[in-house]
mmCIF file of N, CA and C in Angstrom:
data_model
loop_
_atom_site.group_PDB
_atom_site.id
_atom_site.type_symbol
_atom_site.label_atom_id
_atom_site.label_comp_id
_atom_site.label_asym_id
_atom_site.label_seq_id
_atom_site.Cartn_x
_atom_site.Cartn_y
_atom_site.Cartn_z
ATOM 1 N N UNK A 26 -45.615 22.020 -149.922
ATOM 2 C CA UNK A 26 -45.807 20.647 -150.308
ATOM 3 C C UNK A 26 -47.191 20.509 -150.946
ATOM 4 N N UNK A 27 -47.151 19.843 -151.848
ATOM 5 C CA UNK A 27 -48.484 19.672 -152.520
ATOM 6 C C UNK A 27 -49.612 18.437 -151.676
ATOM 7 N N UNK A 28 -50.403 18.881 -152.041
ATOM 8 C CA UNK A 28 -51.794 18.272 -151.102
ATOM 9 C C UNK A 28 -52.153 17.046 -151.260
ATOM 10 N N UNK A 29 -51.332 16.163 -152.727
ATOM 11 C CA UNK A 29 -52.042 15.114 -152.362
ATOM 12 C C UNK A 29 -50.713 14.168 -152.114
ATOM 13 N N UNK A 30 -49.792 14.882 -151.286
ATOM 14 C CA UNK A 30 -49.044 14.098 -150.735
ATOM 15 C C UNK A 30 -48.647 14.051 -149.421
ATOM 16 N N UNK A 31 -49.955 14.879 -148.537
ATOM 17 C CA UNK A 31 -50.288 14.757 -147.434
ATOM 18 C C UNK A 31 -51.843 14.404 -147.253
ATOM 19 N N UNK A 32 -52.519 14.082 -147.910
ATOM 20 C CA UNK A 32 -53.926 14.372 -148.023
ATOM 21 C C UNK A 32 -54.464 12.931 -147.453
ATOM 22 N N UNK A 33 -53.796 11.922 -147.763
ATOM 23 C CA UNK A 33 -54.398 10.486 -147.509
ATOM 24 C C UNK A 33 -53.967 10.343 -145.946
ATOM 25 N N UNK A 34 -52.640 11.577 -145.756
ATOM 26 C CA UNK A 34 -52.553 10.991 -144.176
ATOM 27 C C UNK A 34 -53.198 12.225 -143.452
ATOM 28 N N UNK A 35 -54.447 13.130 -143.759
ATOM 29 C CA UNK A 35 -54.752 13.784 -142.910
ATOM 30 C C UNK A 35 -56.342 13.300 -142.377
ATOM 31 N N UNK A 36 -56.405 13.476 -140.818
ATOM 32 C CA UNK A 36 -57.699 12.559 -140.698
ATOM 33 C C UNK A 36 -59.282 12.957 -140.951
ATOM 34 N N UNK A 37 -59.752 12.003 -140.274
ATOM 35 C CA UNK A 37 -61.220 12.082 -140.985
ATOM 36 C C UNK A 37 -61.993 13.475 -140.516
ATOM 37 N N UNK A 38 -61.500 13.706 -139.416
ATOM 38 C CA UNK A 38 -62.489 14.938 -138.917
ATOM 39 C C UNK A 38 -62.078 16.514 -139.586
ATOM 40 N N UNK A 39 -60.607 16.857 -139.966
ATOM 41 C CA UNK A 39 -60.391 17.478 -140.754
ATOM 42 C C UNK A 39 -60.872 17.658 -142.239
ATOM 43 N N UNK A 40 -60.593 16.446 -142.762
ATOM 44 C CA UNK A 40 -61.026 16.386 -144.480
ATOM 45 C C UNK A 40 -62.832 16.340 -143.967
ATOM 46 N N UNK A 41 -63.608 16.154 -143.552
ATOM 47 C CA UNK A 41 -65.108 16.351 -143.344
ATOM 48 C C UNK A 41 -65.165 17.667 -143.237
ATOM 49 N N UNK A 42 -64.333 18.494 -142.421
ATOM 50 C CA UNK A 42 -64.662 19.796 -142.319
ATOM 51 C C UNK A 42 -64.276 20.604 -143.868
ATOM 52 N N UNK A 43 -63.078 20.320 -144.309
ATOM 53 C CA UNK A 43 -62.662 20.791 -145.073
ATOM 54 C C UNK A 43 -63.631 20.638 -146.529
ATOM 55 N N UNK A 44 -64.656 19.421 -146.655
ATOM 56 C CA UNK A 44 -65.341 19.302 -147.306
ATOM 57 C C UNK A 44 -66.602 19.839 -147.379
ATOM 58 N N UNK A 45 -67.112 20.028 -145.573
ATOM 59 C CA UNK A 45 -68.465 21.044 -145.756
ATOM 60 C C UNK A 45 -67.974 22.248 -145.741
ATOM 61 N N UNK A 46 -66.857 23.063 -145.894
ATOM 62 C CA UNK A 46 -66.616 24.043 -145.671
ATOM 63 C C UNK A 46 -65.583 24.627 -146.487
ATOM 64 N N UNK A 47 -65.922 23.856 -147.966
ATOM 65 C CA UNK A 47 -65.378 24.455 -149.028
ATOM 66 C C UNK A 47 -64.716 25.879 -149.215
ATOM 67 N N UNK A 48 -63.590 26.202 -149.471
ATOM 68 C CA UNK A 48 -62.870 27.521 -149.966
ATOM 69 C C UNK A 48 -63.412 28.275 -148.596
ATOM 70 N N UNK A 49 -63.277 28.083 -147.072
ATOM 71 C CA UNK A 49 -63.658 29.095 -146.177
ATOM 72 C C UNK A 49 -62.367 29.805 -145.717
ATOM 73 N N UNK A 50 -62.743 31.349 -145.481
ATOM 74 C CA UNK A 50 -61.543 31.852 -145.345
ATOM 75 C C UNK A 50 -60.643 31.897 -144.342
ATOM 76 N N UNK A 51 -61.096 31.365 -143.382
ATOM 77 C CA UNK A 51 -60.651 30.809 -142.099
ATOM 78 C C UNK A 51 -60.751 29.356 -141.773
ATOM 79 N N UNK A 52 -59.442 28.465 -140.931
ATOM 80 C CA UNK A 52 -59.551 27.061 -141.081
ATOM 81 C C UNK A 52 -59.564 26.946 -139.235
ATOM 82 N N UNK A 53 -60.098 26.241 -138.696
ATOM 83 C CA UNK A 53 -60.138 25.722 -137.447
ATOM 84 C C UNK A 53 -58.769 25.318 -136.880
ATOM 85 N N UNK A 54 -58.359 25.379 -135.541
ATOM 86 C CA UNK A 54 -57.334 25.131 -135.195
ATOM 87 C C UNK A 54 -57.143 23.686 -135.120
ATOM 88 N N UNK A 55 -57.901 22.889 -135.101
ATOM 89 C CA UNK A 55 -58.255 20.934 -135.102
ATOM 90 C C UNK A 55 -57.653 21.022 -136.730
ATOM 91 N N UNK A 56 -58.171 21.835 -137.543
ATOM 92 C CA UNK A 56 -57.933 21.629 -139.090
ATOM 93 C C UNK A 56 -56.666 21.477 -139.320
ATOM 94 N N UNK A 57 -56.340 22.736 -139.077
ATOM 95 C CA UNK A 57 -54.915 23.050 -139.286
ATOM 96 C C UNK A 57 -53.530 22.237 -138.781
ATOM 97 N N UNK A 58 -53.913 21.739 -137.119
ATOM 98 C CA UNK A 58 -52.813 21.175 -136.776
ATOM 99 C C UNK A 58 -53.027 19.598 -137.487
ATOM 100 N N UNK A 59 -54.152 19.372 -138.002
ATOM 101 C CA UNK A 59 -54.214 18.031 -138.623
ATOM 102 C C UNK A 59 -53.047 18.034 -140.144
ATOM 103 N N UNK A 60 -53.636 19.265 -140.451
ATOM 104 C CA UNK A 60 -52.939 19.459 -141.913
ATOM 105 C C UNK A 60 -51.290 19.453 -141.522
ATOM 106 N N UNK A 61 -50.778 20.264 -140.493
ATOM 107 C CA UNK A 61 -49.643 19.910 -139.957
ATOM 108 C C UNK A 61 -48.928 19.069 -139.597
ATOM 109 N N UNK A 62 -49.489 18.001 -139.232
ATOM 110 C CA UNK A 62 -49.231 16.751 -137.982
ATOM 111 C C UNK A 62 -49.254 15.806 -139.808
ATOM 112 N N UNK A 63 -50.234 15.561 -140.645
ATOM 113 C CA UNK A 63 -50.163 15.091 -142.108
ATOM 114 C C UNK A 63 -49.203 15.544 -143.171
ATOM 115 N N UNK A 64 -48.187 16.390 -142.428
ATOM 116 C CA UNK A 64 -47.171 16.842 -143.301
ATOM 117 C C UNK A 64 -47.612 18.509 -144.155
ATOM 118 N N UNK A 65 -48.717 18.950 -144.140
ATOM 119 C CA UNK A 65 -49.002 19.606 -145.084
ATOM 120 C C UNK A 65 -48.143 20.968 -144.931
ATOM 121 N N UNK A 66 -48.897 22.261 -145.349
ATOM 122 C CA UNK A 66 -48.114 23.911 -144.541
ATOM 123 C C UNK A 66 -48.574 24.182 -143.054
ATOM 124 N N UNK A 67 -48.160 24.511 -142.197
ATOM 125 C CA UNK A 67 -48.725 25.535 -141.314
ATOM 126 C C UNK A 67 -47.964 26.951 -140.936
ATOM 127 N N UNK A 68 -48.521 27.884 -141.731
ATOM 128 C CA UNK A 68 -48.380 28.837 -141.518
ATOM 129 C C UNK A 68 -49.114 29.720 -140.470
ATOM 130 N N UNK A 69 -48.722 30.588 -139.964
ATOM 131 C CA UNK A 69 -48.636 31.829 -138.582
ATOM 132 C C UNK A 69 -50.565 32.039 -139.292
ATOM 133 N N UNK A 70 -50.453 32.334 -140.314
ATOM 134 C CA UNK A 70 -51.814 32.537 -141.094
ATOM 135 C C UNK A 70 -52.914 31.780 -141.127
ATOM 136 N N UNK A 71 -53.862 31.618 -140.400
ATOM 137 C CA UNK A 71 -54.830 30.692 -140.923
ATOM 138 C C UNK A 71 -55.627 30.938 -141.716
ATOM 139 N N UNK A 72 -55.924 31.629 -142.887
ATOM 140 C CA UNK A 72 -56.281 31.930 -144.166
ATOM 141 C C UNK A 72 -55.609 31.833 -145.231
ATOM 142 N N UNK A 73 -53.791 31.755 -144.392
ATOM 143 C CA UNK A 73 -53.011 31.372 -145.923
ATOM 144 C C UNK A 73 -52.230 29.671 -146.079
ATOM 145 N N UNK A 74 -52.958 29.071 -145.439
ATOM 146 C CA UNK A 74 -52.873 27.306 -145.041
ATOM 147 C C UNK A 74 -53.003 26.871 -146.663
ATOM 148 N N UNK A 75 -54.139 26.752 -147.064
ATOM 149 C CA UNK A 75 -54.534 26.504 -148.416
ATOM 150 C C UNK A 75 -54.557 27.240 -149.675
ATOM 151 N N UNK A 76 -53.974 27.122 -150.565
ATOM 152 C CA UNK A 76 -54.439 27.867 -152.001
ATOM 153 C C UNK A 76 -55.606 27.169 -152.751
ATOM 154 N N UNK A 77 -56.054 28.025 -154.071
ATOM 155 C CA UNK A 77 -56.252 27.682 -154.968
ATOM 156 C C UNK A 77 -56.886 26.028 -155.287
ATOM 157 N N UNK A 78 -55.484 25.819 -155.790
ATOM 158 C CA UNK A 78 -55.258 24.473 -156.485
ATOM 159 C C UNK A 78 -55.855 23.378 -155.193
ATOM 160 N N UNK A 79 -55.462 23.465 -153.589
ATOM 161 C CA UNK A 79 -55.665 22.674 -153.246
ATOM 162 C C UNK A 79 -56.984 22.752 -152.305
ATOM 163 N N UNK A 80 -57.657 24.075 -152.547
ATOM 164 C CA UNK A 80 -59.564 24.156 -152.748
ATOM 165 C C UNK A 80 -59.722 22.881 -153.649
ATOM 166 N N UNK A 81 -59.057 22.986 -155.131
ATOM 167 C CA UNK A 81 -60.185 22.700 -155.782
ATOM 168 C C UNK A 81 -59.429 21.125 -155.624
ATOM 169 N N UNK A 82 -58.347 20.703 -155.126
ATOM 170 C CA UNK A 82 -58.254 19.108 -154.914
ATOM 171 C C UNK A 82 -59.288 18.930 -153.973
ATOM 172 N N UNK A 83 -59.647 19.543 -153.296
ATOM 173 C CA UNK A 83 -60.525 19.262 -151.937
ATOM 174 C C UNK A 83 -62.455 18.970 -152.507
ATOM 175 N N UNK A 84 -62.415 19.907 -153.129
ATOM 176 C CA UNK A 84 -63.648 19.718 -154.197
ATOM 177 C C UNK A 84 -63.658 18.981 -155.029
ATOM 178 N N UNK A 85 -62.456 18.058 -155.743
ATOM 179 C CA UNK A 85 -62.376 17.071 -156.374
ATOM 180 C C UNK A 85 -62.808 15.461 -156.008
ATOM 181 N N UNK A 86 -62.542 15.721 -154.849
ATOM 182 C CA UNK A 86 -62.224 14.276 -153.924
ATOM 183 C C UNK A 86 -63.657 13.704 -154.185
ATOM 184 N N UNK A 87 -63.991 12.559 -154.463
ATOM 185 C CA UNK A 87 -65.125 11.707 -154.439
ATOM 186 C C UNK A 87 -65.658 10.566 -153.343
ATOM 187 N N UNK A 88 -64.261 10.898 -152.442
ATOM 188 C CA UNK A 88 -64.431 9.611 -151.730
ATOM 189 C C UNK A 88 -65.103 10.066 -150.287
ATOM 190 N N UNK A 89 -65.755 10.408 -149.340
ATOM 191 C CA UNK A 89 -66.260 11.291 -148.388
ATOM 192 C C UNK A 89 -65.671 10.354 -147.096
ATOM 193 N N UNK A 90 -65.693 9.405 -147.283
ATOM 194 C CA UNK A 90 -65.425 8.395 -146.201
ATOM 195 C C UNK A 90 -63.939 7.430 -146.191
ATOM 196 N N UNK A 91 -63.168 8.415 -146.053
ATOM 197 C CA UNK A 91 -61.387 7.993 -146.260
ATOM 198 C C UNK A 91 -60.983 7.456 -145.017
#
């Protein structure tokens, strides 16, 4: 599923992390089940949660306080 159609429902303490902790190759287990619980992937992998494209939506975002 693409990211920005879970992205507005994932919460604040996730997307903060996900923002100081740009493209990291490992995601926190708080992260992940957020990204889960918001509809997103959760895979067995916690390095293969995110691609690419939705690094750089994450680096796009302007809004810090959603």
């Amino acid at each position: 599923m693409e990211i920005f159609m879970w992205w507005l429902d994932l919460g604040k303490n996730p997307k903060e992390w996900l923002r100081e902790h740009l493209r990291a190759d490992e995601l926190p287990l708080f992260v992940m089940q957020g990204i889960a619980e918001a509809g997103g992937p959760h895979p067995d992998d916690p390095t293969a949660v995110l691609t690419d494209d939705d690094w750089n939506f994450i680096e796009a975002q302007s809004e810090f306080a959603d």
